[in-house]
Short mmCIF file of C-alpha atoms in Angstrom, two decimals:
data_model
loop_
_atom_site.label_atom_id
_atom_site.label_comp_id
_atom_site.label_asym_id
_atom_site.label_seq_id
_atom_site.Cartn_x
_atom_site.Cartn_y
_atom_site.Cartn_z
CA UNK A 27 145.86 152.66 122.54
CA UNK A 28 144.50 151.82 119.33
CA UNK A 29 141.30 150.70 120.40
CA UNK A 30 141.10 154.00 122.65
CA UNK A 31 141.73 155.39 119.34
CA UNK A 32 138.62 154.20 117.50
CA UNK A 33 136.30 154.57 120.82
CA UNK A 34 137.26 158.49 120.53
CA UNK A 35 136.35 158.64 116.66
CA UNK A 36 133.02 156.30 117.02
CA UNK A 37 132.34 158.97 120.16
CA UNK A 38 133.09 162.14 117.90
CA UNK A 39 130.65 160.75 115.37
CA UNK A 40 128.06 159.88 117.42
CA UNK A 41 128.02 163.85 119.02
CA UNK A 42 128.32 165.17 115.49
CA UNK A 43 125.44 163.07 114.33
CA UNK A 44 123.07 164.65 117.32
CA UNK A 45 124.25 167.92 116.57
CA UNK A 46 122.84 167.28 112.87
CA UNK A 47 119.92 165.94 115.07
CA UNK A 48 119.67 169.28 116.77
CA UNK A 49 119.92 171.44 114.07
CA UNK A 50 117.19 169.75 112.04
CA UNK A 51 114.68 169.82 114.63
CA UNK A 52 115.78 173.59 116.26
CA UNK A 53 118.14 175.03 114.22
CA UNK A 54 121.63 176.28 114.83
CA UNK A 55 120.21 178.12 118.25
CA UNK A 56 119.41 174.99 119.47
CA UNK A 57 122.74 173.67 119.23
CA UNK A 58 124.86 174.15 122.28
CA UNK A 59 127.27 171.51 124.37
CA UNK A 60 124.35 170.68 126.85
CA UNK A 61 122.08 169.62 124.83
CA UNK A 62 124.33 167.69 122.59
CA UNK A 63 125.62 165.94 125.88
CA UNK A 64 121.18 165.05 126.21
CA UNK A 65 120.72 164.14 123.21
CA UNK A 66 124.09 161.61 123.55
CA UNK A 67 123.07 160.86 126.70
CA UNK A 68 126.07 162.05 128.49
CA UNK A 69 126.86 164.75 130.83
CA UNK A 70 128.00 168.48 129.47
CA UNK A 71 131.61 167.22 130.66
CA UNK A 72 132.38 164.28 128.30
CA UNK A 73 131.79 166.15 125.37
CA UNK A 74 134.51 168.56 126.42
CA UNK A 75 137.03 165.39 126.43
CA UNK A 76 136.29 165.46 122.77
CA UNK A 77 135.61 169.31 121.87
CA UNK A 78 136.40 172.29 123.59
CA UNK A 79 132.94 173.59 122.39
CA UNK A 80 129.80 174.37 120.27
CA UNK A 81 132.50 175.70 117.29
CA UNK A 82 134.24 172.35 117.30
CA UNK A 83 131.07 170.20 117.60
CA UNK A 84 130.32 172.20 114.40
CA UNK A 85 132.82 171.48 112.60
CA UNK A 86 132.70 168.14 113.29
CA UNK A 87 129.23 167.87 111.55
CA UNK A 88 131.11 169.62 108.43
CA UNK A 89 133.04 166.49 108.41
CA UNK A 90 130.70 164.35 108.74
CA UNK A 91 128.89 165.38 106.20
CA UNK A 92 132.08 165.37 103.54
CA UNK A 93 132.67 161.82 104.98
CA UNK A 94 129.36 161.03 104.14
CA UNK A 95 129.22 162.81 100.62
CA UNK A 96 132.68 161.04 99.93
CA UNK A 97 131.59 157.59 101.23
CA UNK A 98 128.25 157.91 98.55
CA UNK A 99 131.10 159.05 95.61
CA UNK A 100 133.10 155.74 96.93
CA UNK A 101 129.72 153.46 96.67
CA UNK A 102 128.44 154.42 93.22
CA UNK A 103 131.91 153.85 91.50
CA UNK A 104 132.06 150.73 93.39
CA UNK A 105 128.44 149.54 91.89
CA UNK A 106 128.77 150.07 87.95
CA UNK A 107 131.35 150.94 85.75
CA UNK A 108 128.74 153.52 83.84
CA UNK A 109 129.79 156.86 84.40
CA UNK A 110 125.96 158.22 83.44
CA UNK A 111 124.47 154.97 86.05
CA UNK A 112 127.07 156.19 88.56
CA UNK A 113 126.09 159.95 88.41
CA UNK A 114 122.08 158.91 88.36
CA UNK A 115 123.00 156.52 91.93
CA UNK A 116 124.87 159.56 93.74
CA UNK A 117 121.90 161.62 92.70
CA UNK A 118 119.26 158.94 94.54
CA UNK A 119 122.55 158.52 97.28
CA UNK A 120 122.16 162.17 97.79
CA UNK A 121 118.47 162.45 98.48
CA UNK A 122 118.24 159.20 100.73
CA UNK A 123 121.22 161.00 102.53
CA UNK A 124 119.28 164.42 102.79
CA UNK A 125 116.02 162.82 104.28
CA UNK A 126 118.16 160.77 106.86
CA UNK A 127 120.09 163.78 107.75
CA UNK A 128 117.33 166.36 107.73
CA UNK A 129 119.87 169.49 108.52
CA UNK A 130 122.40 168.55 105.46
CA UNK A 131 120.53 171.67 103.53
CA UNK A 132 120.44 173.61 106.70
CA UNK A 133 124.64 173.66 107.00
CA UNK A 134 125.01 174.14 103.45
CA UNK A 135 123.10 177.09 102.57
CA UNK A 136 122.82 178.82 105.91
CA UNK A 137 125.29 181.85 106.18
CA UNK A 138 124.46 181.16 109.81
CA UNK A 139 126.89 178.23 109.84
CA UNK A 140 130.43 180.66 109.05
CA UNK A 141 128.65 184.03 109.77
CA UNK A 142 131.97 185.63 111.34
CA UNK A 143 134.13 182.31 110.77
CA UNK A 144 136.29 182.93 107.39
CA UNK A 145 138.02 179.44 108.52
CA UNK A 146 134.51 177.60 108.47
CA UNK A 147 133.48 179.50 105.42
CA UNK A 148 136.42 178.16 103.57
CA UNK A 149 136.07 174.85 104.88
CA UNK A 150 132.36 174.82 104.01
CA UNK A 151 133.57 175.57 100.25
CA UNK A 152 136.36 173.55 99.80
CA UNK A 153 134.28 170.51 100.71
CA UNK A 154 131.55 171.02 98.44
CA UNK A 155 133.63 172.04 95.58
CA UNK A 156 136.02 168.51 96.81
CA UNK A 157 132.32 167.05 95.93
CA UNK A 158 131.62 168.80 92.92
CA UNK A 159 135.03 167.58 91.36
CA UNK A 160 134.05 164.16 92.05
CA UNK A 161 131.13 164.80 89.95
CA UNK A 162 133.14 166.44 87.53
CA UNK A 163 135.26 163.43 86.85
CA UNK A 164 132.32 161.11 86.37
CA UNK A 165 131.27 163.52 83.40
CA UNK A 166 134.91 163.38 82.17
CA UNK A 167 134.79 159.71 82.11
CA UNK A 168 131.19 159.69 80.41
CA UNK A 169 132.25 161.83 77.87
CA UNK A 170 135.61 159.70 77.28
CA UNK A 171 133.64 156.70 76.58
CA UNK A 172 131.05 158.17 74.19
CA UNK A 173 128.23 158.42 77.13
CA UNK A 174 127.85 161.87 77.45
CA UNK A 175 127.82 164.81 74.75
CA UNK A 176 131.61 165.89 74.36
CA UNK A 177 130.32 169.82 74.54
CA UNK A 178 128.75 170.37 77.44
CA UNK A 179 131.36 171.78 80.81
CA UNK A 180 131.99 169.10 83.38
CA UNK A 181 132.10 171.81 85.82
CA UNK A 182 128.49 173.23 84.64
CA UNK A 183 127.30 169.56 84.92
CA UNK A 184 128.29 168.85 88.34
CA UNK A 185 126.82 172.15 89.41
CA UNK A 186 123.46 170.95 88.01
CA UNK A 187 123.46 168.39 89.48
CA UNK A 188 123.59 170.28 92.81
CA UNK A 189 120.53 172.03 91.50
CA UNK A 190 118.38 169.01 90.91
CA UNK A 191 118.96 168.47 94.56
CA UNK A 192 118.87 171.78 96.71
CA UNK A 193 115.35 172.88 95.47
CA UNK A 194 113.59 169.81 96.36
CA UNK A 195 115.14 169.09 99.31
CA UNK A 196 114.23 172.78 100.68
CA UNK A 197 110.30 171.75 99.51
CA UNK A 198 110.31 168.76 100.80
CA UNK A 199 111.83 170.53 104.48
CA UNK A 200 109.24 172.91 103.97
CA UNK A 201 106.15 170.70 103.49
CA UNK A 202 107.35 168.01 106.29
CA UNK A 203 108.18 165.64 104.46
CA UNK A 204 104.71 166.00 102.33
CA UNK A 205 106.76 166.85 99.09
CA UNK A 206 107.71 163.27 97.10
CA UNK A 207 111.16 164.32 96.70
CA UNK A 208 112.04 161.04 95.53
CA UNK A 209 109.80 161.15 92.80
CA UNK A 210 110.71 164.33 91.68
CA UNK A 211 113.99 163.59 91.42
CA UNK A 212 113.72 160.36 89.38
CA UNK A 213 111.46 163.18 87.18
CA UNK A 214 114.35 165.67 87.28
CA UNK A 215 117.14 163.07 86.65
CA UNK A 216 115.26 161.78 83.11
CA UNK A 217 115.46 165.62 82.00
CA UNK A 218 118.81 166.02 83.43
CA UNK A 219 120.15 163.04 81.55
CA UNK A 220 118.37 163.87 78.13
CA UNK A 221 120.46 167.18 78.26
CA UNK A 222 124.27 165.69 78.91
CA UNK A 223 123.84 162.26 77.26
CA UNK A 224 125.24 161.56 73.67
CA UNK A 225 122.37 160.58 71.65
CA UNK A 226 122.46 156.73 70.74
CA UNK A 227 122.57 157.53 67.09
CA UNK A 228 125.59 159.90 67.66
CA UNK A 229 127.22 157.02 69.34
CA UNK A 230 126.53 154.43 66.87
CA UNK A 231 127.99 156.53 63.86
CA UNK A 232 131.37 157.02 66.19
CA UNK A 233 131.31 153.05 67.01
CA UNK A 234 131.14 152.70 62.88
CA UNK A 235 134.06 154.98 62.27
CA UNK A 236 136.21 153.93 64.19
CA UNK A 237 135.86 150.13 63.08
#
């Protein structure tokens, strides 16, 4: 039973992850049950064993791509202990994870995806913001160890932080890959971190009074 278990959740994954396919090469009108099933390499019939249809299979790329966004969260904390190092490695996590999965922007900012589905509208939301409070606790931790600037919003930051990624992910969809996205964002992430980081002269006059 168990086993069955895992088979069916390795299966979902694998037909959400050609659905992502699908959409970054055609769109959301090129995703439909059938040519899921091709890209799987299944017939239209065992994807209905896991979905009863193209509204599901949606969905299901929705959580992929929170399970994705909260696996990157999971991997940074897991690397360093700096909050700032952490938030600069989900920033890189985030790119790498936009140029593997081409249609991440595509589901994100497309009204297409809940156009007439409050439920998927609300999901959509609540997973980002689920994100963006991950973010937000990184800052919080930053600014409890003297790494970041005390003033500045945690919830402003982690939007920012959205914004460094967004823009250059739509150029670099828009230019075929010919925009160095990666390079930009190292670019972005030095400005970024001049603008929430404590100065190191602020932090060595707190380090003296408190001794």
């Amino acid at each position: 039973m168990r086993a069955a278990k895992v088979e069916t959740g390795i299966r979902r994954e694998q037909i959400a992850q050609a659905a992502l396919g699908l959409i970054a090469g055609q769109g959301l009108k090129g995703l439909s049950v059938a040519a899921v099933a091709n890209q799987v390499g299944l017939v239209p019939s065992a994807i209905y064993r896991h979905f009863q249809g193209k509204d599901q299979v949606l969905n299901a790329v929705l959580d992929l791509i929170s399970m994705r966004l909260q696996e990157n969260v999971a991997a940074v904390r897991a690397e360093t202990q700096d909050p700032l190092e952490r938030i600069h490695r989900l920033l890189l996590r985030h790119i790498q994870l936009v140029q593997v999965y081409q249609a991440i922007p595509r589901v994100l900012f497309s009204d297409e995806v809940y156009s007439g589905h409050p439920e998927r509208k609300a999901k959509l939301y609540g997973i980002i913001r689920g994100y963006l409070q991950k973010i937000e606790e990184m800052v919080k931790e930053g600014q409890r160890q003297g790494r970041i600037r005390p003033e500045v919003a945690p919830e402003t930051v982690a939007v920012m932080f959205l914004g460094m990624v967004a823009p250059s992910a739509f150029l670099w969809h828009l230019s075929d890959g010919g925009f160095n996205i990666t390079r930009n964002t190292e670019r972005a992430w030095k400005v970024f971190r001049a603008a929430i980081q404590e100065p190191p002269t602020t932090m060595k006059k707190k380090k003296r009074v408190k001794k």
